[in-house]
Coordinates of N, CA and C in Angstrom, one line a residue:
Chain A
N1 N -3.4 -55.1 -16.3 CA -4.6 -56.1 -15.7 C -4.5 -57.2 -15.0
A2 N -4.2 -57.0 -13.8 CA -3.8 -58.0 -12.9 C -4.4 -59.4 -12.8
G3 N -5.9 -59.6 -13.1 CA -6.9 -60.7 -12.9 C -7.0 -60.9 -11.5
V4 N -6.2 -62.2 -11.1 CA -6.3 -62.7 -9.7 C -5.4 -62.9 -9.3
T5 N -5.7 -62.0 -8.3 CA -4.2 -62.0 -7.5 C -4.6 -62.7 -6.2
Q6 N -3.7 -63.9 -5.9 CA -3.7 -64.6 -4.4 C -2.2 -64.1 -3.5
T7 N -2.6 -64.1 -2.3 CA -1.3 -64.2 -1.4 C -1.7 -64.7 -0.1
P8 N -0.5 -65.1 0.9 CA 0.9 -65.2 0.4 C 0.4 -66.3 -0.6
K9 N 2.3 -66.6 -1.2 CA 2.5 -67.6 -2.5 C 2.8 -68.4 -1.2
F10 N 3.4 -68.5 -0.6 CA 3.6 -69.8 0.7 C 3.9 -69.3 1.8
Q11 N 2.9 -70.6 2.5 CA 3.1 -70.6 3.7 C 3.3 -71.5 5.3
V12 N 3.8 -71.8 6.1 CA 3.9 -72.7 6.8 C 3.1 -71.9 7.8
L13 N 1.9 -73.1 9.1 CA 1.6 -73.1 9.9 C 1.6 -74.2 10.6
K14 N 0.9 -73.6 12.3 CA 1.6 -74.9 13.0 C 0.2 -75.4 13.1
T15 N -0.1 -76.2 13.4 CA -1.5 -76.8 14.0 C -2.2 -75.8 15.0
G16 N -3.5 -75.3 15.0 CA -4.4 -74.7 15.4 C -3.8 -73.4 15.3
Q17 N -2.8 -73.4 14.5 CA -2.7 -71.4 14.0 C -3.7 -71.3 13.2
S18 N -4.5 -69.7 12.9 CA -5.5 -69.2 11.9 C -4.5 -68.8 10.8
M19 N -5.0 -68.0 10.1 CA -4.7 -67.5 9.6 C -5.7 -67.1 7.8
T20 N -5.2 -66.1 6.8 CA -6.6 -65.7 6.1 C -5.6 -66.4 4.6
L21 N -6.1 -66.2 3.8 CA -5.3 -66.2 2.7 C -6.2 -65.5 1.7
Q22 N -4.9 -64.3 1.3 CA -6.1 -63.2 0.7 C -6.8 -63.7 -0.9
C23 N -7.7 -62.7 -1.4 CA -7.4 -63.3 -3.2 C -8.9 -61.8 -4.0
A24 N -8.0 -60.9 -4.5 CA -8.4 -60.0 -4.9 C -8.5 -59.9 -6.4
Q25 N -9.6 -59.7 -7.6 CA -9.7 -59.8 -8.5 C -10.2 -57.7 -8.9
D26 N -9.4 -58.1 -10.1 CA -9.9 -56.2 -10.6 C -10.4 -56.2 -11.9
M27 N -11.3 -57.3 -12.2 CA -12.2 -57.8 -13.6 C -13.9 -57.0 -13.0
N28 N -13.8 -56.6 -12.4 CA -15.4 -56.5 -11.9 C -16.5 -57.6 -12.1
H29 N -16.3 -59.0 -10.9 CA -16.5 -60.0 -11.7 C -17.3 -60.4 -10.5
E30 N -18.6 -61.0 -10.5 CA -19.6 -61.6 -9.9 C -19.3 -62.4 -8.8
Y31 N -18.3 -63.4 -10.1 CA -18.5 -65.1 -9.1 C -17.2 -65.0 -8.8
M32 N -16.6 -65.5 -7.8 CA -15.6 -65.5 -7.1 C -15.1 -67.0 -6.5
S33 N -15.1 -67.5 -6.1 CA -14.7 -68.6 -5.6 C -13.2 -69.8 -5.2
W34 N -13.1 -70.5 -4.2 CA -11.9 -70.9 -3.8 C -12.0 -72.4 -3.6
Y35 N -10.6 -73.2 -4.4 CA -10.7 -74.2 -4.4 C -9.1 -74.9 -4.3
R36 N -9.6 -75.8 -3.8 CA -8.1 -76.6 -3.0 C -7.7 -77.9 -4.1
Q37 N -6.0 -77.9 -4.0 CA -6.2 -79.3 -4.8 C -5.1 -80.5 -4.6
D38 N -5.9 -81.2 -4.5 CA -4.3 -82.1 -3.6 C -4.1 -83.3 -4.8
P39 N -2.6 -84.0 -4.8 CA -2.5 -84.8 -5.5 C -4.0 -86.3 -5.3
G40 N -4.1 -86.6 -7.0 CA -5.1 -87.7 -6.7 C -6.3 -87.4 -6.4
M41 N -6.6 -86.1 -6.2 CA -7.8 -85.8 -5.7 C -8.4 -84.2 -6.7
G42 N -7.7 -83.5 -7.4 CA -8.1 -82.8 -8.5 C -8.7 -81.6 -7.5
L43 N -9.2 -80.4 -8.2 CA -10.2 -79.2 -7.7 C -10.9 -79.7 -7.2
R44 N -11.6 -79.3 -6.0 CA -12.4 -79.2 -5.1 C -12.8 -78.1 -4.6
L45 N -14.5 -77.2 -5.1 CA -14.7 -76.2 -4.2 C -14.7 -76.7 -2.8
I46 N -14.1 -75.3 -2.3 CA -14.5 -75.1 -0.8 C -15.8 -74.4 -0.2
H47 N -15.8 -72.4 -0.8 CA -16.7 -71.5 -0.7 C -16.6 -70.9 -2.3
Y48 N -17.6 -70.6 -2.5 CA -17.8 -69.3 -3.6 C -18.8 -68.3 -3.1
S49 N -18.9 -67.5 -4.0 CA -19.6 -66.5 -3.7 C -20.5 -65.6 -4.9
V50 N -21.5 -65.4 -4.8 CA -22.3 -64.8 -6.3 C -22.6 -63.8 -6.4
G51 N -22.0 -62.2 -4.8 CA -21.9 -61.4 -5.2 C -21.5 -60.6 -3.5
A52 N -21.5 -59.1 -3.4 CA -21.0 -59.0 -2.0 C -21.9 -59.7 -1.3
G53 N -21.7 -59.8 -0.3 CA -22.7 -60.3 0.9 C -23.6 -61.5 0.8
I54 N -22.9 -62.4 0.0 CA -23.6 -63.9 -0.2 C -22.2 -64.5 -0.5
T55 N -22.7 -65.7 0.0 CA -21.3 -66.7 0.2 C -22.1 -67.9 0.5
D56 N -21.6 -69.0 0.0 CA -22.4 -70.8 -0.1 C -21.6 -71.7 -0.2
Q57 N -21.7 -72.8 0.4 CA -20.1 -73.8 0.8 C -20.3 -74.6 -0.4
G58 N -19.3 -74.9 -0.9 CA -18.9 -76.4 -1.8 C -18.4 -77.0 -1.3
E59 N -17.9 -78.1 -1.9 CA -18.1 -80.0 -1.3 C -17.0 -80.2 -0.2
V60 N -15.7 -79.1 0.4 CA -15.2 -79.3 1.3 C -15.5 -77.7 2.2
P61 N -16.0 -77.6 2.5 CA -16.2 -76.5 3.5 C -15.2 -76.4 4.9
N62 N -15.9 -77.4 5.3 CA -15.3 -77.6 7.0 C -13.8 -77.3 7.1
G63 N -13.7 -76.5 8.4 CA -12.5 -75.6 8.4 C -12.4 -74.6 7.8
Y64 N -13.3 -74.0 6.9 CA -12.7 -72.5 5.9 C -13.7 -71.8 6.8
N65 N -13.4 -70.5 6.1 CA -15.0 -69.4 6.5 C -14.6 -68.3 5.0
V66 N -15.2 -67.4 5.3 CA -15.0 -67.1 4.1 C -15.9 -65.6 4.0
S67 N -15.7 -64.8 3.4 CA -16.9 -63.1 3.7 C -16.7 -62.7 2.5
R68 N -17.8 -62.2 1.8 CA -17.0 -61.2 0.6 C -18.4 -59.6 1.2
S69 N -16.8 -58.9 1.0 CA -17.7 -57.5 1.8 C -17.4 -56.2 0.5
T70 N -17.2 -56.4 -0.3 CA -16.8 -55.7 -2.1 C -16.7 -57.2 -2.6
T71 N -16.8 -56.0 -4.4 CA -17.0 -56.8 -5.5 C -15.5 -57.5 -5.1
E72 N -14.3 -56.6 -5.3 CA -13.2 -57.5 -5.6 C -12.8 -58.3 -4.9
D73 N -13.1 -58.3 -2.9 CA -12.0 -58.9 -2.4 C -13.0 -60.1 -1.5
F74 N -12.0 -61.7 -1.5 CA -12.4 -62.8 -1.3 C -11.9 -63.5 -0.7
P75 N -11.1 -63.1 1.0 CA -10.6 -63.8 1.4 C -10.7 -65.2 2.1
L76 N -10.3 -66.2 2.3 CA -10.5 -67.6 2.9 C -9.9 -67.5 4.2
R77 N -10.3 -67.9 5.3 CA -9.9 -67.9 6.6 C -9.5 -69.2 7.2
L78 N -8.6 -70.0 7.5 CA -8.5 -70.7 8.4 C -8.8 -70.7 9.9
L79 N -9.7 -71.3 10.5 CA -9.6 -71.0 11.5 C -8.6 -71.6 13.3
S80 N -8.1 -73.2 12.5 CA -8.0 -73.7 13.5 C -7.3 -74.3 12.7
A81 N -5.8 -74.0 12.2 CA -5.0 -75.2 10.9 C -4.8 -77.1 11.2
A82 N -5.3 -77.6 10.4 CA -5.0 -78.8 11.0 C -4.3 -79.7 9.8
P83 N -2.7 -80.5 10.0 CA -2.3 -81.2 8.3 C -3.1 -81.4 7.6
S84 N -4.1 -81.1 7.4 CA -5.4 -82.2 6.4 C -5.9 -81.3 5.4
Q85 N -5.0 -79.7 5.9 CA -5.3 -78.5 5.2 C -4.2 -78.4 4.6
T86 N -2.4 -79.2 4.7 CA -1.8 -78.9 3.6 C -2.2 -78.7 2.8
S87 N -2.3 -78.1 1.4 CA -2.8 -78.1 0.3 C -1.9 -76.8 -0.9
V88 N -2.7 -76.8 -2.1 CA -2.8 -75.7 -2.9 C -3.5 -75.1 -3.1
Y89 N -4.1 -74.0 -2.8 CA -5.5 -73.4 -2.7 C -5.2 -72.1 -4.2
F90 N -6.5 -72.6 -4.6 CA -6.5 -71.4 -5.8 C -8.3 -70.8 -6.1
C91 N -7.8 -69.3 -5.6 CA -9.3 -68.7 -5.7 C -9.5 -68.2 -7.4
A92 N -10.5 -68.4 -7.6 CA -11.1 -68.1 -9.3 C -12.2 -67.2 -9.0
S93 N -12.4 -66.7 -10.3 CA -13.0 -65.5 -10.6 C -14.2 -65.7 -11.9
S94 N -15.1 -65.3 -11.7 CA -16.1 -65.5 -13.0 C -16.9 -63.8 -13.3
Y95 N -17.1 -63.7 -14.4 CA -18.6 -62.4 -14.6 C -19.7 -63.1 -13.7
S96 N -20.0 -64.6 -14.5 CA -21.2 -64.8 -13.9 C -20.7 -66.4 -13.9
M97 N -22.1 -66.9 -13.4 CA -22.5 -68.3 -13.4 C -23.2 -68.7 -13.6
R98 N -24.3 -67.9 -14.1 CA -25.9 -68.4 -14.0 C -26.2 -68.4 -16.0
G99 N -25.4 -68.2 -16.5 CA -25.4 -68.5 -18.0 C -24.3 -69.2 -18.5
T100 N -24.9 -69.1 -19.7 CA -23.5 -70.0 -20.1 C -22.4 -69.5 -20.3
G101 N -21.1 -69.0 -21.3 CA -20.2 -68.7 -20.9 C -19.5 -68.3 -19.5
A102 N -20.1 -68.9 -19.0 CA -19.3 -68.9 -17.5 C -17.9 -69.2 -17.5
T103 N -16.7 -68.7 -18.0 CA -15.5 -68.9 -18.0 C -14.9 -68.5 -16.9
I104 N -14.1 -69.2 -15.8 CA -13.4 -68.9 -14.8 C -12.5 -68.6 -14.9
Y105 N -11.2 -67.6 -14.4 CA -10.4 -67.2 -14.5 C -9.5 -67.7 -12.9
F106 N -8.3 -68.0 -13.0 CA -7.1 -68.8 -11.8 C -6.5 -67.8 -11.6
G107 N -6.4 -67.7 -10.2 CA -4.8 -67.2 -10.1 C -3.8 -68.2 -9.6
E108 N -2.9 -68.1 -9.2 CA -1.3 -68.4 -9.0 C -1.7 -69.3 -8.3
G109 N -2.0 -69.3 -7.2 CA -2.1 -70.3 -6.2 C -1.3 -69.7 -5.3
S110 N -2.1 -70.5 -3.7 CA -0.9 -70.4 -2.2 C -0.9 -71.8 -2.0
W111 N 0.6 -72.2 -1.3 CA 0.9 -73.0 -1.2 C 1.0 -73.0 0.2
L112 N 0.2 -73.9 1.3 CA -0.2 -74.0 2.4 C 0.4 -75.2 3.0
T113 N 1.2 -75.5 4.3 CA 1.3 -76.7 4.6 C 0.8 -76.5 6.0
V114 N 0.1 -77.5 6.6 CA 0.6 -77.3 8.4 C 1.3 -78.3 9.1
V115 N 2.1 -77.7 10.2 CA 2.9 -78.7 10.6 C 2.4 -79.1 12.3
Chain B
E1 N -25.7 -86.2 -8.5 CA -24.0 -86.0 -8.6 C -23.3 -86.2 -9.9
D2 N -22.9 -84.9 -10.4 CA -21.9 -84.6 -11.7 C -21.0 -84.9 -11.1
Q3 N -20.4 -85.6 -11.9 CA -18.9 -86.6 -12.1 C -18.1 -86.1 -13.4
V4 N -16.6 -85.7 -13.2 CA -15.9 -86.1 -14.3 C -14.6 -87.1 -14.3
T5 N -14.5 -87.8 -15.3 CA -13.7 -88.9 -15.3 C -12.7 -88.2 -17.0
Q6 N -11.3 -88.5 -16.1 CA -10.3 -87.8 -17.1 C -9.6 -89.5 -17.2
S7 N -9.1 -89.6 -18.3 CA -8.1 -90.8 -18.9 C -7.1 -90.5 -20.0
P8 N -6.3 -90.8 -19.8 CA -5.5 -91.7 -18.7 C -4.6 -90.8 -17.7
E9 N -4.3 -91.2 -16.9 CA -4.1 -90.4 -15.7 C -2.9 -89.9 -16.3
A10 N -2.0 -90.4 -16.5 CA -0.4 -89.6 -17.2 C -0.6 -90.2 -18.6
L11 N 0.4 -89.5 -19.9 CA 0.0 -89.6 -20.9 C 1.7 -89.5 -21.3
R12 N 2.3 -90.6 -22.2 CA 4.0 -90.0 -22.7 C 3.9 -89.9 -23.7
L13 N 4.2 -89.0 -24.5 CA 4.2 -89.3 -26.1 C 5.4 -88.2 -26.7
Q14 N 6.4 -89.3 -27.8 CA 7.2 -88.3 -28.5 C 6.5 -87.7 -29.1
E15 N 7.6 -86.0 -29.5 CA 7.5 -85.3 -30.1 C 6.9 -85.8 -31.8
G16 N 5.6 -84.9 -32.4 CA 5.3 -85.0 -33.2 C 4.3 -86.2 -33.7
E17 N 4.3 -87.1 -32.3 CA 3.2 -88.2 -32.5 C 2.2 -87.3 -31.3
S18 N 0.5 -87.6 -32.5 CA -0.6 -87.3 -32.0 C -1.3 -88.3 -31.0
S19 N -2.1 -87.5 -30.4 CA -2.6 -88.4 -29.6 C -3.9 -87.8 -29.1
S20 N -5.0 -88.5 -28.2 CA -6.2 -87.4 -27.6 C -6.1 -87.9 -25.7
L21 N -6.9 -87.5 -25.1 CA -7.2 -87.4 -23.6 C -8.5 -87.7 -23.3
N22 N -9.2 -88.2 -22.8 CA -10.4 -88.0 -23.3 C -10.8 -87.5 -21.6
C23 N -11.9 -86.8 -21.3 CA -12.9 -86.2 -20.3 C -14.1 -87.2 -20.5
S24 N -14.9 -88.1 -19.5 CA -16.5 -88.7 -19.4 C -17.1 -88.0 -18.4
Y25 N -18.3 -87.8 -18.8 CA -19.2 -86.4 -17.7 C -20.1 -87.4 -17.2
T26 N -20.7 -87.1 -16.5 CA -22.1 -87.5 -15.8 C -22.6 -86.4 -14.9
V27 N -23.7 -85.9 -15.5 CA -24.2 -84.4 -15.3 C -25.6 -84.3 -15.6
S28 N -26.3 -83.7 -15.0 CA -28.7 -83.3 -15.2 C -28.0 -82.4 -16.0
G29 N -28.0 -82.7 -17.1 CA -27.9 -81.4 -17.8 C -26.3 -80.6 -18.2
L30 N -26.3 -80.6 -19.4 CA -25.0 -79.9 -19.8 C -24.8 -78.4 -20.1
R31 N -24.1 -77.2 -19.1 CA -24.4 -76.1 -19.5 C -23.5 -75.8 -20.9
G32 N -22.2 -76.8 -19.7 CA -20.8 -76.0 -20.2 C -19.5 -77.2 -20.2
L33 N -19.0 -77.5 -20.8 CA -17.8 -78.1 -20.4 C -16.2 -77.3 -20.9
F34 N -15.7 -77.3 -19.6 CA -14.5 -76.4 -20.1 C -12.9 -77.4 -20.2
W35 N -12.3 -77.0 -20.6 CA -10.8 -77.5 -20.6 C -9.7 -76.3 -20.8
Y36 N -8.8 -76.9 -19.2 CA -8.0 -75.7 -18.8 C -6.8 -76.7 -18.9
R37 N -5.4 -75.7 -19.2 CA -3.7 -76.5 -19.0 C -3.2 -75.4 -18.1
Q38 N -3.1 -77.0 -16.9 CA -2.1 -76.2 -15.4 C -0.7 -76.4 -16.0
D39 N 0.3 -75.7 -15.7 CA 1.5 -76.2 -15.2 C 2.4 -76.0 -14.2
P40 N 3.1 -77.0 -14.0 CA 3.6 -77.1 -12.7 C 4.1 -75.9 -11.9
G41 N 3.3 -75.7 -10.8 CA 3.6 -73.9 -9.8 C 2.7 -73.5 -10.3
K42 N 1.5 -73.2 -11.3 CA 0.4 -72.4 -12.1 C -0.9 -72.6 -11.4
G43 N -1.4 -71.7 -11.4 CA -3.0 -71.4 -11.5 C -3.3 -72.5 -13.3
P44 N -4.4 -73.0 -13.4 CA -5.0 -73.3 -14.3 C -5.5 -72.0 -15.3
E45 N -5.3 -72.8 -16.9 CA -5.3 -71.8 -17.8 C -6.4 -71.9 -19.1
F46 N -7.6 -71.1 -18.9 CA -8.6 -70.9 -19.4 C -7.9 -72.0 -20.6
L47 N -8.5 -72.5 -21.8 CA -8.4 -73.1 -23.2 C -9.5 -73.2 -24.3
F48 N -10.8 -73.9 -23.9 CA -12.0 -73.9 -24.7 C -13.5 -73.9 -23.1
T49 N -14.4 -73.5 -24.0 CA -15.6 -74.0 -23.7 C -16.8 -74.8 -24.9
L50 N -17.2 -76.0 -24.4 CA -18.2 -76.4 -25.0 C -19.2 -76.4 -24.7
Y51 N -20.4 -76.7 -25.3 CA -21.4 -76.1 -24.8 C -22.6 -77.7 -25.4
S52 N -22.3 -78.0 -26.9 CA -23.7 -79.0 -27.1 C -22.4 -79.8 -28.2
A53 N -23.4 -80.9 -27.7 CA -23.1 -82.1 -28.7 C -22.3 -82.0 -30.3
G54 N -21.4 -82.0 -30.6 CA -21.1 -81.7 -32.1 C -20.4 -80.9 -32.1
E55 N -19.8 -79.8 -31.1 CA -19.5 -78.4 -31.1 C -17.7 -78.8 -31.4
E56 N -17.1 -78.5 -32.0 CA -15.6 -78.8 -32.0 C -15.1 -77.1 -31.8
K57 N -13.4 -77.2 -31.1 CA -12.9 -75.8 -30.9 C -11.1 -76.1 -31.1
E58 N -11.0 -75.1 -31.9 CA -9.1 -75.1 -32.1 C -8.1 -74.1 -31.8
K59 N -7.3 -75.0 -30.8 CA -6.3 -73.4 -31.2 C -5.0 -74.0 -31.3
E60 N -4.8 -74.0 -32.0 CA -3.3 -74.6 -32.4 C -3.0 -75.7 -32.8
R61 N -2.2 -76.5 -31.8 CA -2.8 -77.9 -31.9 C -2.9 -78.5 -31.1
L62 N -4.3 -78.1 -30.8 CA -5.0 -78.8 -30.3 C -6.6 -77.9 -30.3
K63 N -7.4 -79.2 -30.3 CA -8.7 -79.4 -31.1 C -9.9 -79.7 -30.2
A64 N -10.5 -79.8 -29.0 CA -11.3 -80.3 -28.5 C -13.3 -80.6 -29.2
T65 N -13.4 -81.9 -28.4 CA -14.7 -81.6 -29.4 C -15.7 -82.8 -28.3
L66 N -16.8 -82.5 -28.7 CA -17.9 -82.9 -27.4 C -18.6 -83.8 -27.8
T67 N -19.1 -85.4 -27.3 CA -20.1 -85.7 -27.4 C -21.2 -85.4 -26.4
K68 N -22.6 -85.8 -25.9 CA -23.3 -86.4 -25.0 C -23.2 -87.0 -23.8
K69 N -21.6 -87.4 -24.0 CA -20.9 -88.5 -22.9 C -20.5 -88.2 -22.2
E70 N -19.1 -87.5 -23.3 CA -17.6 -87.2 -23.3 C -17.1 -86.4 -24.6
S71 N -15.8 -86.1 -23.7 CA -14.9 -84.7 -24.9 C -13.8 -85.0 -24.6
F72 N -13.1 -84.9 -26.7 CA -11.6 -85.4 -26.4 C -11.1 -84.0 -26.4
L73 N -10.2 -84.1 -25.9 CA -9.0 -83.6 -26.3 C -7.8 -83.6 -27.2
H74 N -7.9 -82.8 -29.0 CA -6.8 -83.9 -29.6 C -5.5 -83.2 -29.7
I75 N -4.5 -84.1 -29.5 CA -2.8 -82.7 -29.8 C -2.7 -83.2 -30.6
T76 N -1.8 -82.7 -32.2 CA -1.9 -83.0 -33.5 C -0.3 -82.5 -33.6
A77 N 0.7 -83.3 -33.8 CA 2.1 -82.9 -33.7 C 3.2 -82.1 -32.1
P78 N 2.2 -82.8 -31.3 CA 2.4 -82.1 -29.9 C 4.4 -81.8 -29.9
K79 N 4.3 -80.7 -29.1 CA 6.0 -80.5 -29.1 C 6.3 -80.3 -27.5
P80 N 7.3 -80.0 -26.8 CA 7.4 -80.8 -25.1 C 6.8 -79.1 -24.4
E81 N 6.7 -78.5 -25.3 CA 6.4 -77.5 -24.5 C 4.2 -77.4 -24.3
D82 N 4.2 -78.3 -24.8 CA 2.9 -79.1 -24.6 C 2.5 -79.3 -23.2
S83 N 4.0 -80.0 -23.0 CA 3.8 -80.8 -21.7 C 2.6 -80.3 -20.6
A84 N 2.1 -80.9 -20.1 CA 1.6 -79.7 -18.7 C 0.2 -80.6 -18.3
T85 N -0.7 -80.7 -17.2 CA -1.7 -81.4 -17.1 C -3.1 -80.8 -17.4
Y86 N -4.0 -81.3 -18.0 CA -4.9 -80.5 -18.6 C -5.9 -81.3 -17.6
L87 N -6.7 -80.5 -17.3 CA -8.2 -80.4 -16.7 C -9.4 -80.2 -17.5
C88 N -10.3 -81.3 -17.3 CA -11.7 -81.0 -17.8 C -13.3 -80.6 -16.3
A89 N -13.4 -79.7 -17.4 CA -14.5 -79.4 -15.3 C -15.8 -79.3 -16.5
V90 N -17.3 -79.6 -16.1 CA -18.5 -79.4 -16.4 C -19.3 -78.7 -15.4
Q91 N -20.2 -77.8 -16.1 CA -21.8 -76.8 -15.3 C -22.4 -77.6 -15.8
A92 N -23.2 -77.9 -14.5 CA -25.0 -78.7 -14.7 C -25.3 -77.5 -15.2
S93 N -26.4 -77.7 -15.7 CA -27.7 -76.0 -16.1 C -28.9 -76.3 -15.5
R94 N -28.3 -76.3 -13.9 CA -29.4 -76.0 -12.7 C -29.8 -74.6 -12.9
S95 N -31.0 -74.4 -12.8 CA -30.8 -73.1 -12.5 C -29.8 -71.7 -11.3
G96 N -30.0 -71.0 -11.5 CA -28.8 -69.6 -11.0 C -27.6 -70.4 -10.6
N97 N -27.1 -69.9 -10.2 CA -25.2 -69.9 -10.4 C -25.2 -71.7 -10.0
T98 N -24.1 -71.7 -10.8 CA -23.9 -73.8 -10.1 C -22.2 -73.3 -10.9
P99 N -21.3 -74.1 -9.9 CA -20.2 -74.5 -10.0 C -19.8 -74.9 -10.7
L100 N -18.5 -75.0 -11.0 CA -17.9 -75.9 -12.3 C -17.5 -77.4 -11.3
V101 N -17.4 -78.4 -12.0 CA -16.9 -79.8 -11.2 C -15.8 -79.8 -12.2
F102 N -14.7 -80.2 -11.6 CA -13.8 -80.9 -12.3 C -12.9 -82.2 -12.1
G103 N -12.9 -82.2 -13.5 CA -12.1 -84.0 -13.0 C -10.4 -84.1 -12.9
K104 N -9.7 -84.9 -12.5 CA -8.2 -84.9 -11.6 C -7.3 -84.8 -12.6
G105 N -7.6 -84.9 -14.4 CA -6.6 -84.2 -15.1 C -6.1 -85.2 -15.8
T106 N -5.4 -85.1 -16.9 CA -4.3 -85.7 -17.5 C -3.1 -85.1 -17.4
R107 N -1.5 -85.9 -16.8 CA -1.0 -85.0 -16.8 C 0.2 -85.6 -18.1
L108 N 0.4 -85.0 -19.3 CA 1.0 -84.7 -20.6 C 2.3 -84.3 -21.0
S109 N 3.4 -85.6 -21.2 CA 4.9 -85.2 -21.4 C 4.8 -85.6 -22.7
V110 N 6.0 -84.6 -22.9 CA 6.3 -85.0 -24.7 C 7.9 -84.3 -24.8
I111 N 8.5 -85.4 -25.1 CA 9.4 -85.9 -25.3 C 10.1 -85.5 -26.9
A112 N 11.3 -84.7 -25.9 CA 11.8 -83.9 -27.5 C 12.6 -85.5 -28.1

């Protein structure tokens, strides 16, 4: 059981470049989300999805785009990378966030540096 | 606005020296409070979920407790392998899918 898988693990981008962080889960989870983690800021929610075809913005959505075409995959796209997007990105999933027992499980993280 | 404040930011303990980490929260109705452990270079790992005041959960040397305003993570006789950052998160009881809001974490170092 792979759980939540993120790729790539490390990436260096130049300012203005675009890229996609991949996230896949094999637990048939309804809910998937992307967080960024910065020193002194904690985990902040970027975007989330409650099912295929349904996405919504989190706390810090600007500069990022998401789509959910399948239950398993939830890619995060950086449209035009900026140094402020240098961060560690975590994908997380949960069976459901509607009731109790909404435990979310995290991937191993993607370290992104924008120069 | 839902808020989570964790204290202290960092804690250094000798092996065997018990202590507690604090998580204070403000939320419009609590659906659940979550504790995670995060090792350097890794994603957060789920530890506990607490749902109502008075509830307690234990796992090895860790015990989490919950009141109406805060949660404590008690660490009894810690070992060096307990060194990690401990994260607290809350989920509000609003209708529908409500994301978790995380605190900034407490970085625990246990010295042999």
